[in-house]
Amino acid sequence: MRKKVPDEIRDIARDARSVTVLTGAGMSAESGIPTFRDAQTGLWTRVRPEDLATPEAWDRDPARVFAWYAWRAAAARRCEPNPGHRAIAAWEGRDGVELTVVTQNVDDLHERAGSRRVAHLHGSLFAYKCDFCDEPYTERLDLPRSPHERLEPPQCPRCGLGRIRPDIVWFGEPLDEGVFDRAVDAIRDADVLLVVGTSGIVYPAAGLPGLATRYGVPVIEVNPHGSDLSHELDHAWPVTAAVGLPALIEALEE
Ligand code: BV8
């Protein structure tokens, strides 16, 4: 039995030609990837992401940080896109619709569901670069499938000085300007912004829904528990991504 879509949400979505979807960790929760607010599992139960996803943690112990990302990349590869990812990709494929995904997530589930216009504000688990010369590292990385406490990162083959690190935006690091500008353009030009599965805690990403409101773009939140942003949005729909988004796409066909 499909979830009933509130009429005003259905109507805004149905009329939208330019759609932007801002996603956070809750988008991937029903694929089995724990959100940041969930307890870390396995080796990392005693670790707060905020303590490892920083340049300081990397400088202090690169092998531990490199192992954490290798474990997360292997875990993400074992997950599949959920019906919510597939609904967004189906919406992008509808005639006359131009849809951009702006994601805080570093997994590749949007792409694997078929989304083609995806802006990764915080990078990707599957991209690496040198921590000295910044050169992308495109050689094959044989990462173990089982979790390890420590994995020594390779040395940069180009400069020979740096270590290979995840190409991910850590806390205290600036976002890629080009990617952020693309996200702002997609929000400015949108007929609707959907905000799916984010607690709205991390900036500058968390400032994007407020920017949409200032541009006069209606903002719809899809989040079973609400978030720090709920009070400033036009519609907060307390539903999960994998239940709400397929129901919404089906309602567009009605
Ligand atoms: C920057 C990659 C400036 C890493 C991430 C002090 C020093 C320096 C900076 C700061 C500082 N104090 C504050 C800042 C700014 C800081 C920040 O915002 N901190 C927070 C903690 C206050 N931001 C930064 O540092 C950013 N950079 O400011 O640089 C600068 C400028 C110039 C020069 C130098 C510096 C960089 C931030 C990016 C950090 N990297 N990710 C990795 O993944 O390992 S952030 C990471 O956490 C995620 O990407 C995401 O953005 C965030 C987690 O948030 P969510 O995705 O929302 O996930 P969460 O678990 O919180 O919530 C899940 C939600 O889903 C919940 O609401 C839940 O209800 C819902 N949900 C659950 N299940 C479902 C669901 N929804 C739908 N369906 C379901 N089934």
Tab-separated table of C-alpha atoms and ligand atoms in Angstrom:
chain	number	residue	atom	x	y	z
A	1	MET	CA	0.000	0.000	0.000
A	2	ARG	CA	1.710	3.210	-1.146
A	3	LYS	CA	2.104	6.059	1.343
A	4	LYS	CA	-0.423	8.895	0.773
A	5	VAL	CA	1.361	11.992	-0.529
A	6	PRO	CA	0.079	15.295	0.969
A	7	ASP	CA	-1.793	17.159	-1.808
A	8	GLU	CA	0.290	20.356	-1.585
A	9	ILE	CA	3.545	18.370	-1.881
A	10	ARG	CA	2.206	16.378	-4.844
A	11	ASP	CA	1.026	19.547	-6.617
A	12	ILE	CA	4.346	21.397	-6.207
A	13	ALA	CA	6.290	18.347	-7.424
A	14	ARG	CA	3.914	17.745	-10.347
A	15	ASP	CA	4.286	21.306	-11.666
A	16	ALA	CA	8.080	21.388	-11.214
A	17	ARG	CA	10.224	21.350	-14.359
A	18	SER	CA	13.515	22.132	-12.619
A	19	VAL	CA	13.996	19.941	-9.534
A	20	THR	CA	16.912	19.942	-7.082
A	21	VAL	CA	17.283	17.262	-4.409
A	22	LEU	CA	19.664	17.844	-1.456
A	23	THR	CA	20.465	14.532	0.224
A	24	GLY	CA	22.209	13.502	3.440
A	25	ALA	CA	23.060	10.258	5.181
A	26	GLY	CA	19.367	9.407	5.757
A	27	MET	CA	19.041	8.935	1.983
A	28	SER	CA	21.318	5.886	2.228
A	29	ALA	CA	20.037	4.589	5.588
A	30	GLU	CA	17.586	2.120	3.996
A	31	SER	CA	20.444	0.808	1.863
A	32	GLY	CA	22.197	-0.231	5.059
A	33	ILE	CA	24.772	2.582	5.281
A	34	PRO	CA	24.655	3.938	8.870
A	35	THR	CA	23.966	7.660	9.208
A	36	PHE	CA	26.379	9.890	11.102
A	37	ARG	CA	23.915	10.037	13.964
A	38	ASP	CA	23.788	6.204	14.167
A	39	ALA	CA	26.349	4.530	16.361
A	40	GLN	CA	29.397	3.456	14.404
A	41	THR	CA	29.528	-0.324	14.016
A	42	GLY	CA	32.240	-2.966	14.238
A	43	LEU	CA	35.783	-1.690	14.710
A	44	TRP	CA	34.595	1.859	14.927
A	45	THR	CA	32.013	1.675	17.716
A	46	ARG	CA	34.221	3.864	19.916
A	47	VAL	CA	34.878	6.447	17.219
A	48	ARG	CA	32.954	9.636	16.450
A	49	PRO	CA	33.114	10.459	12.697
A	50	GLU	CA	33.851	14.065	13.582
A	51	ASP	CA	37.059	12.840	15.276
A	52	LEU	CA	38.344	10.884	12.269
A	53	ALA	CA	37.067	13.021	9.364
A	54	THR	CA	39.580	15.807	10.022
A	55	PRO	CA	43.010	16.834	8.658
A	56	GLU	CA	44.312	16.685	12.237
A	57	ALA	CA	43.323	12.995	12.562
A	58	TRP	CA	45.029	12.338	9.208
A	59	ASP	CA	48.233	14.103	10.245
A	60	ARG	CA	48.185	12.320	13.604
A	61	ASP	CA	47.650	8.784	12.246
A	62	PRO	CA	47.138	8.493	8.464
A	63	ALA	CA	47.085	4.667	8.555
A	64	ARG	CA	44.072	4.675	10.936
A	65	VAL	CA	42.109	7.188	8.877
A	66	PHE	CA	43.024	5.433	5.600
A	67	ALA	CA	41.764	2.111	7.097
A	68	TRP	CA	38.464	3.714	8.223
A	69	TYR	CA	37.731	4.994	4.729
A	70	ALA	CA	38.765	1.689	3.131
A	71	TRP	CA	36.276	-0.068	5.437
A	72	ARG	CA	33.517	2.423	4.595
A	73	ALA	CA	34.190	2.102	0.853
A	74	ALA	CA	34.032	-1.716	1.076
A	75	ALA	CA	30.816	-1.489	3.130
A	76	ALA	CA	29.242	0.945	0.634
A	77	ARG	CA	30.120	-1.391	-2.264
A	78	ARG	CA	28.187	-4.176	-0.544
A	79	CYS	CA	25.067	-1.956	-0.340
A	80	GLU	CA	22.525	-1.367	-3.092
A	81	PRO	CA	20.590	1.763	-4.040
A	82	ASN	CA	17.205	1.773	-2.284
A	83	PRO	CA	13.786	2.610	-3.841
A	84	GLY	CA	14.352	6.228	-2.835
A	85	HIS	CA	17.529	6.504	-4.963
A	86	ARG	CA	15.707	4.813	-7.836
A	87	ALA	CA	12.696	7.141	-7.505
A	88	ILE	CA	14.969	10.193	-7.832
A	89	ALA	CA	16.603	8.680	-10.928
A	90	ALA	CA	13.125	7.929	-12.396
A	91	TRP	CA	12.047	11.527	-11.757
A	92	GLU	CA	15.169	12.758	-13.574
A	93	GLY	CA	14.135	10.603	-16.523
A	94	ARG	CA	10.631	12.126	-16.836
A	95	ASP	CA	9.963	14.201	-19.954
A	96	GLY	CA	10.508	17.889	-19.479
A	97	VAL	CA	12.128	17.512	-16.068
A	98	GLU	CA	15.671	18.700	-15.319
A	99	LEU	CA	16.797	17.235	-11.984
A	100	THR	CA	20.058	17.791	-10.086
A	101	VAL	CA	21.126	15.810	-7.025
A	102	VAL	CA	23.253	17.775	-4.545
A	103	THR	CA	24.518	15.222	-2.051
A	104	GLN	CA	26.477	15.412	1.185
A	105	ASN	CA	26.993	11.667	0.906
A	106	VAL	CA	30.272	10.142	-0.172
A	107	ASP	CA	28.767	6.848	-1.355
A	108	ASP	CA	27.907	6.252	-5.031
A	109	LEU	CA	24.332	5.006	-4.610
A	110	HIS	CA	22.740	7.894	-6.533
A	111	GLU	CA	24.956	7.126	-9.534
A	112	ARG	CA	24.364	3.382	-9.253
A	113	ALA	CA	20.575	4.063	-9.216
A	114	GLY	CA	20.952	5.911	-12.540
A	115	SER	CA	21.152	9.575	-11.498
A	116	ARG	CA	23.410	11.436	-13.955
A	117	ARG	CA	23.589	14.979	-12.544
A	118	VAL	CA	25.086	14.464	-9.081
A	119	ALA	CA	27.133	17.096	-7.227
A	120	HIS	CA	29.127	15.597	-4.333
A	121	LEU	CA	29.587	18.491	-1.900
A	122	HIS	CA	31.842	16.430	0.370
A	123	GLY	CA	33.664	14.218	-2.126
A	124	SER	CA	33.577	10.476	-2.679
A	125	LEU	CA	34.727	7.297	-0.926
A	126	PHE	CA	36.003	6.122	-4.315
A	127	ALA	CA	38.258	9.071	-5.165
A	128	TYR	CA	41.768	9.599	-3.821
A	129	LYS	CA	44.397	12.344	-4.132
A	130	CYS	CA	47.843	13.279	-2.869
A	131	ASP	CA	47.881	15.152	0.429
A	132	PHE	CA	50.843	17.216	-0.782
A	133	CYS	CA	50.530	17.956	-4.532
A	134	ASP	CA	46.723	17.430	-4.609
A	135	GLU	CA	47.059	15.320	-7.797
A	136	PRO	CA	44.183	12.828	-8.201
A	137	TYR	CA	45.381	9.259	-7.609
A	138	THR	CA	44.018	7.120	-10.424
A	139	GLU	CA	46.038	3.935	-9.948
A	140	ARG	CA	44.320	0.776	-8.755
A	141	LEU	CA	44.022	0.557	-4.967
A	142	ASP	CA	43.838	-3.011	-3.651
A	143	LEU	CA	41.760	-2.329	-0.549
A	144	PRO	CA	40.953	-5.277	1.750
A	145	ARG	CA	37.275	-6.247	2.004
A	146	SER	CA	37.615	-6.997	5.719
A	147	PRO	CA	38.010	-4.141	8.211
A	148	HIS	CA	41.518	-3.277	9.405
A	149	GLU	CA	42.559	-1.003	12.278
A	150	ARG	CA	45.382	0.476	10.202
A	151	LEU	CA	46.396	0.529	6.542
A	152	GLU	CA	49.502	2.428	5.407
A	153	PRO	CA	48.508	4.852	2.595
A	154	PRO	CA	50.578	4.631	-0.621
A	155	GLN	CA	53.130	7.331	-1.395
A	156	CYS	CA	52.243	9.738	-4.216
A	157	PRO	CA	53.822	8.428	-7.452
A	158	ARG	CA	53.818	11.942	-8.957
A	159	CYS	CA	55.570	14.097	-6.347
A	160	GLY	CA	57.020	11.335	-4.192
A	161	LEU	CA	56.506	13.569	-1.167
A	162	GLY	CA	52.841	13.189	-0.244
A	163	ARG	CA	50.653	10.320	0.920
A	164	ILE	CA	47.516	9.224	-0.897
A	165	ARG	CA	44.366	10.283	1.026
A	166	PRO	CA	40.616	10.003	0.401
A	167	ASP	CA	39.381	12.852	-1.841
A	168	ILE	CA	36.818	13.775	0.780
A	169	VAL	CA	36.096	17.159	2.410
A	170	TRP	CA	36.985	16.827	6.090
A	171	PHE	CA	35.736	19.072	8.890
A	172	GLY	CA	37.636	22.344	8.752
A	173	GLU	CA	38.409	21.902	5.026
A	174	PRO	CA	36.831	24.108	2.347
A	175	LEU	CA	34.408	22.619	-0.164
A	176	ASP	CA	35.358	22.552	-3.844
A	177	GLU	CA	34.240	25.978	-5.099
A	178	GLY	CA	33.110	24.699	-8.494
A	179	VAL	CA	30.930	21.991	-6.948
A	180	PHE	CA	29.394	24.387	-4.435
A	181	ASP	CA	28.701	26.960	-7.157
A	182	ARG	CA	26.962	24.223	-9.195
A	183	ALA	CA	24.808	23.418	-6.159
A	184	VAL	CA	23.883	27.075	-5.644
A	185	ASP	CA	22.979	27.465	-9.349
A	186	ALA	CA	20.806	24.315	-9.223
A	187	ILE	CA	18.970	25.669	-6.170
A	188	ARG	CA	18.568	29.185	-7.581
A	189	ASP	CA	17.042	27.805	-10.820
A	190	ALA	CA	14.818	25.192	-9.137
A	191	ASP	CA	11.017	25.109	-9.088
A	192	VAL	CA	11.290	22.936	-5.956
A	193	LEU	CA	14.018	21.808	-3.567
A	194	LEU	CA	13.604	18.460	-1.828
A	195	VAL	CA	15.745	18.017	1.302
A	196	VAL	CA	16.057	14.293	2.023
A	197	GLY	CA	17.657	12.630	5.041
A	198	THR	CA	19.790	15.356	6.544
A	199	SER	CA	19.971	16.677	10.088
A	200	GLY	CA	20.953	20.098	8.776
A	201	ILE	CA	23.880	20.401	11.159
A	202	VAL	CA	26.893	20.664	8.840
A	203	TYR	CA	27.625	23.923	7.032
A	204	PRO	CA	27.836	25.278	4.386
A	205	ALA	CA	25.534	22.468	3.066
A	206	ALA	CA	22.978	23.128	5.807
A	207	GLY	CA	22.676	26.721	4.573
A	208	LEU	CA	21.359	25.653	1.158
A	209	PRO	CA	17.671	25.182	2.111
A	210	GLY	CA	17.643	28.705	3.588
A	211	LEU	CA	19.165	29.975	0.328
A	212	ALA	CA	16.336	28.304	-1.628
A	213	THR	CA	13.786	30.075	0.561
A	214	ARG	CA	15.515	33.416	-0.094
A	215	TYR	CA	15.261	32.691	-3.836
A	216	GLY	CA	11.531	31.974	-3.403
A	217	VAL	CA	11.968	28.247	-4.123
A	218	PRO	CA	9.515	25.995	-2.201
A	219	VAL	CA	11.373	23.549	0.061
A	220	ILE	CA	10.030	20.101	0.965
A	221	GLU	CA	11.722	17.975	3.636
A	222	VAL	CA	11.592	14.170	3.554
A	223	ASN	CA	12.762	12.973	6.969
A	224	PRO	CA	10.978	10.654	9.441
A	225	HIS	CA	12.321	12.526	12.485
A	226	GLY	CA	12.507	16.116	11.217
A	227	SER	CA	15.727	18.124	11.514
A	228	ASP	CA	17.283	21.416	12.574
A	229	LEU	CA	15.905	22.770	9.304
A	230	SER	CA	12.268	21.642	9.644
A	231	HIS	CA	11.056	24.920	11.143
A	232	GLU	CA	12.352	26.982	8.210
A	233	LEU	CA	10.962	24.792	5.391
A	234	ASP	CA	7.650	25.036	3.563
A	235	HIS	CA	6.653	21.374	3.996
A	236	ALA	CA	8.122	18.803	6.401
A	237	TRP	CA	6.930	15.314	5.391
A	238	PRO	CA	7.682	12.816	8.217
A	239	VAL	CA	8.425	9.821	5.995
A	240	THR	CA	11.525	7.844	5.043
A	241	ALA	CA	13.307	8.230	1.714
A	242	ALA	CA	12.599	4.708	0.471
A	243	VAL	CA	8.873	5.000	1.300
A	244	GLY	CA	8.113	8.654	0.533
A	245	LEU	CA	10.021	9.201	-2.709
A	246	PRO	CA	8.547	6.241	-4.650
A	247	ALA	CA	5.049	7.312	-3.489
A	248	LEU	CA	5.746	10.861	-4.687
A	249	ILE	CA	6.985	9.739	-8.112
A	250	GLU	CA	3.938	7.470	-8.483
A	251	ALA	CA	1.654	10.400	-7.570
A	252	LEU	CA	3.180	12.396	-10.431
A	253	GLU	CA	1.809	9.793	-12.840
A	254	GLU	CA	-1.772	10.153	-11.509
B	1	BV8	C1	34.186	24.421	6.301
B	1	BV8	C2	32.636	13.905	4.518
B	1	BV8	C3	35.535	26.350	6.189
B	1	BV8	C4	33.417	13.204	5.575
B	1	BV8	C5	31.492	15.555	5.834
B	1	BV8	C6	35.195	24.774	13.516
B	1	BV8	C7	36.293	24.688	12.673
B	1	BV8	C8	36.156	24.580	11.288
B	1	BV8	C9	34.882	24.491	10.742
B	1	BV8	C10	33.813	24.550	11.605
B	1	BV8	C11	33.935	24.700	12.972
B	1	BV8	N1	32.682	24.728	13.520
B	1	BV8	C12	31.779	24.598	12.544
B	1	BV8	C13	32.449	24.489	11.390
B	1	BV8	C14	31.897	24.300	10.112
B	1	BV8	C15	31.816	22.780	9.914
B	1	BV8	C16	30.509	22.315	10.503
B	1	BV8	O1	29.477	22.623	9.954
B	1	BV8	N2	30.586	21.613	11.643
B	1	BV8	C17	29.360	21.133	12.287
B	1	BV8	C18	29.659	19.836	13.038
B	1	BV8	C19	28.849	22.236	13.202
B	1	BV8	N3	31.881	22.592	8.481
B	1	BV8	C20	33.051	22.307	7.912
B	1	BV8	O2	34.074	22.084	8.502
B	1	BV8	C21	33.009	22.334	6.386
B	1	BV8	N4	34.077	23.151	5.918
B	1	BV8	O3	33.398	24.999	7.000
B	1	BV8	O4	35.320	24.986	5.817
B	1	BV8	C22	36.763	26.757	5.508
B	1	BV8	C23	36.649	27.682	4.495
B	1	BV8	C24	37.814	28.107	3.881
B	1	BV8	C25	39.046	27.594	4.267
B	1	BV8	C26	39.133	26.629	5.280
B	1	BV8	C27	37.984	26.195	5.901
B	1	BV8	C28	33.211	20.944	5.836
B	1	BV8	C29	32.100	20.049	6.286
B	1	BV8	C30	32.183	18.722	5.543
B	1	BV8	C31	32.581	17.633	6.501
B	1	BV8	N5	32.524	16.348	5.803
B	1	BV8	N6	31.426	14.422	5.137
B	1	BV8	C32	33.002	11.764	5.702
B	1	BV8	O5	31.909	11.394	5.235
B	1	BV8	O6	33.776	11.025	6.321
B	1	BV8	S1	30.147	15.993	6.731
B	1	BV8	C33	29.215	14.628	6.994
B	1	BV8	O7	28.428	14.912	8.133
B	1	BV8	C34	28.217	14.359	5.919
B	1	BV8	O8	28.744	14.562	4.649
B	1	BV8	C35	27.081	15.272	6.244
B	1	BV8	O9	27.254	16.529	5.689
B	1	BV8	C36	27.194	15.354	7.716
B	1	BV8	C37	26.210	14.389	8.362
B	1	BV8	O10	25.019	14.993	8.256
B	1	BV8	P1	23.782	14.223	7.609
B	1	BV8	O11	24.096	13.781	6.223
B	1	BV8	O12	22.650	15.127	7.800
B	1	BV8	O13	23.622	12.897	8.466
B	1	BV8	P2	23.083	12.791	9.941
B	1	BV8	O14	23.420	11.434	10.414
B	1	BV8	O15	23.500	14.004	10.722
B	1	BV8	O16	21.486	12.923	9.801
B	1	BV8	C38	20.763	11.923	9.139
B	1	BV8	C39	19.360	12.461	8.984
B	1	BV8	O17	18.618	11.524	8.222
B	1	BV8	C40	18.626	12.648	10.294
B	1	BV8	O18	17.938	13.891	10.277
B	1	BV8	C41	17.603	11.500	10.310
B	1	BV8	O19	16.395	11.895	10.917
B	1	BV8	C42	17.388	11.273	8.840
B	1	BV8	N7	17.035	9.904	8.476
B	1	BV8	C43	17.381	8.752	9.117
B	1	BV8	N8	16.871	7.690	8.429
B	1	BV8	C44	16.215	8.207	7.333
B	1	BV8	C45	16.318	9.607	7.363
B	1	BV8	N9	15.777	10.395	6.420
B	1	BV8	C46	15.110	9.787	5.412
B	1	BV8	N10	14.963	8.452	5.317
B	1	BV8	C47	15.494	7.637	6.254
B	1	BV8	N11	15.353	6.293	6.156
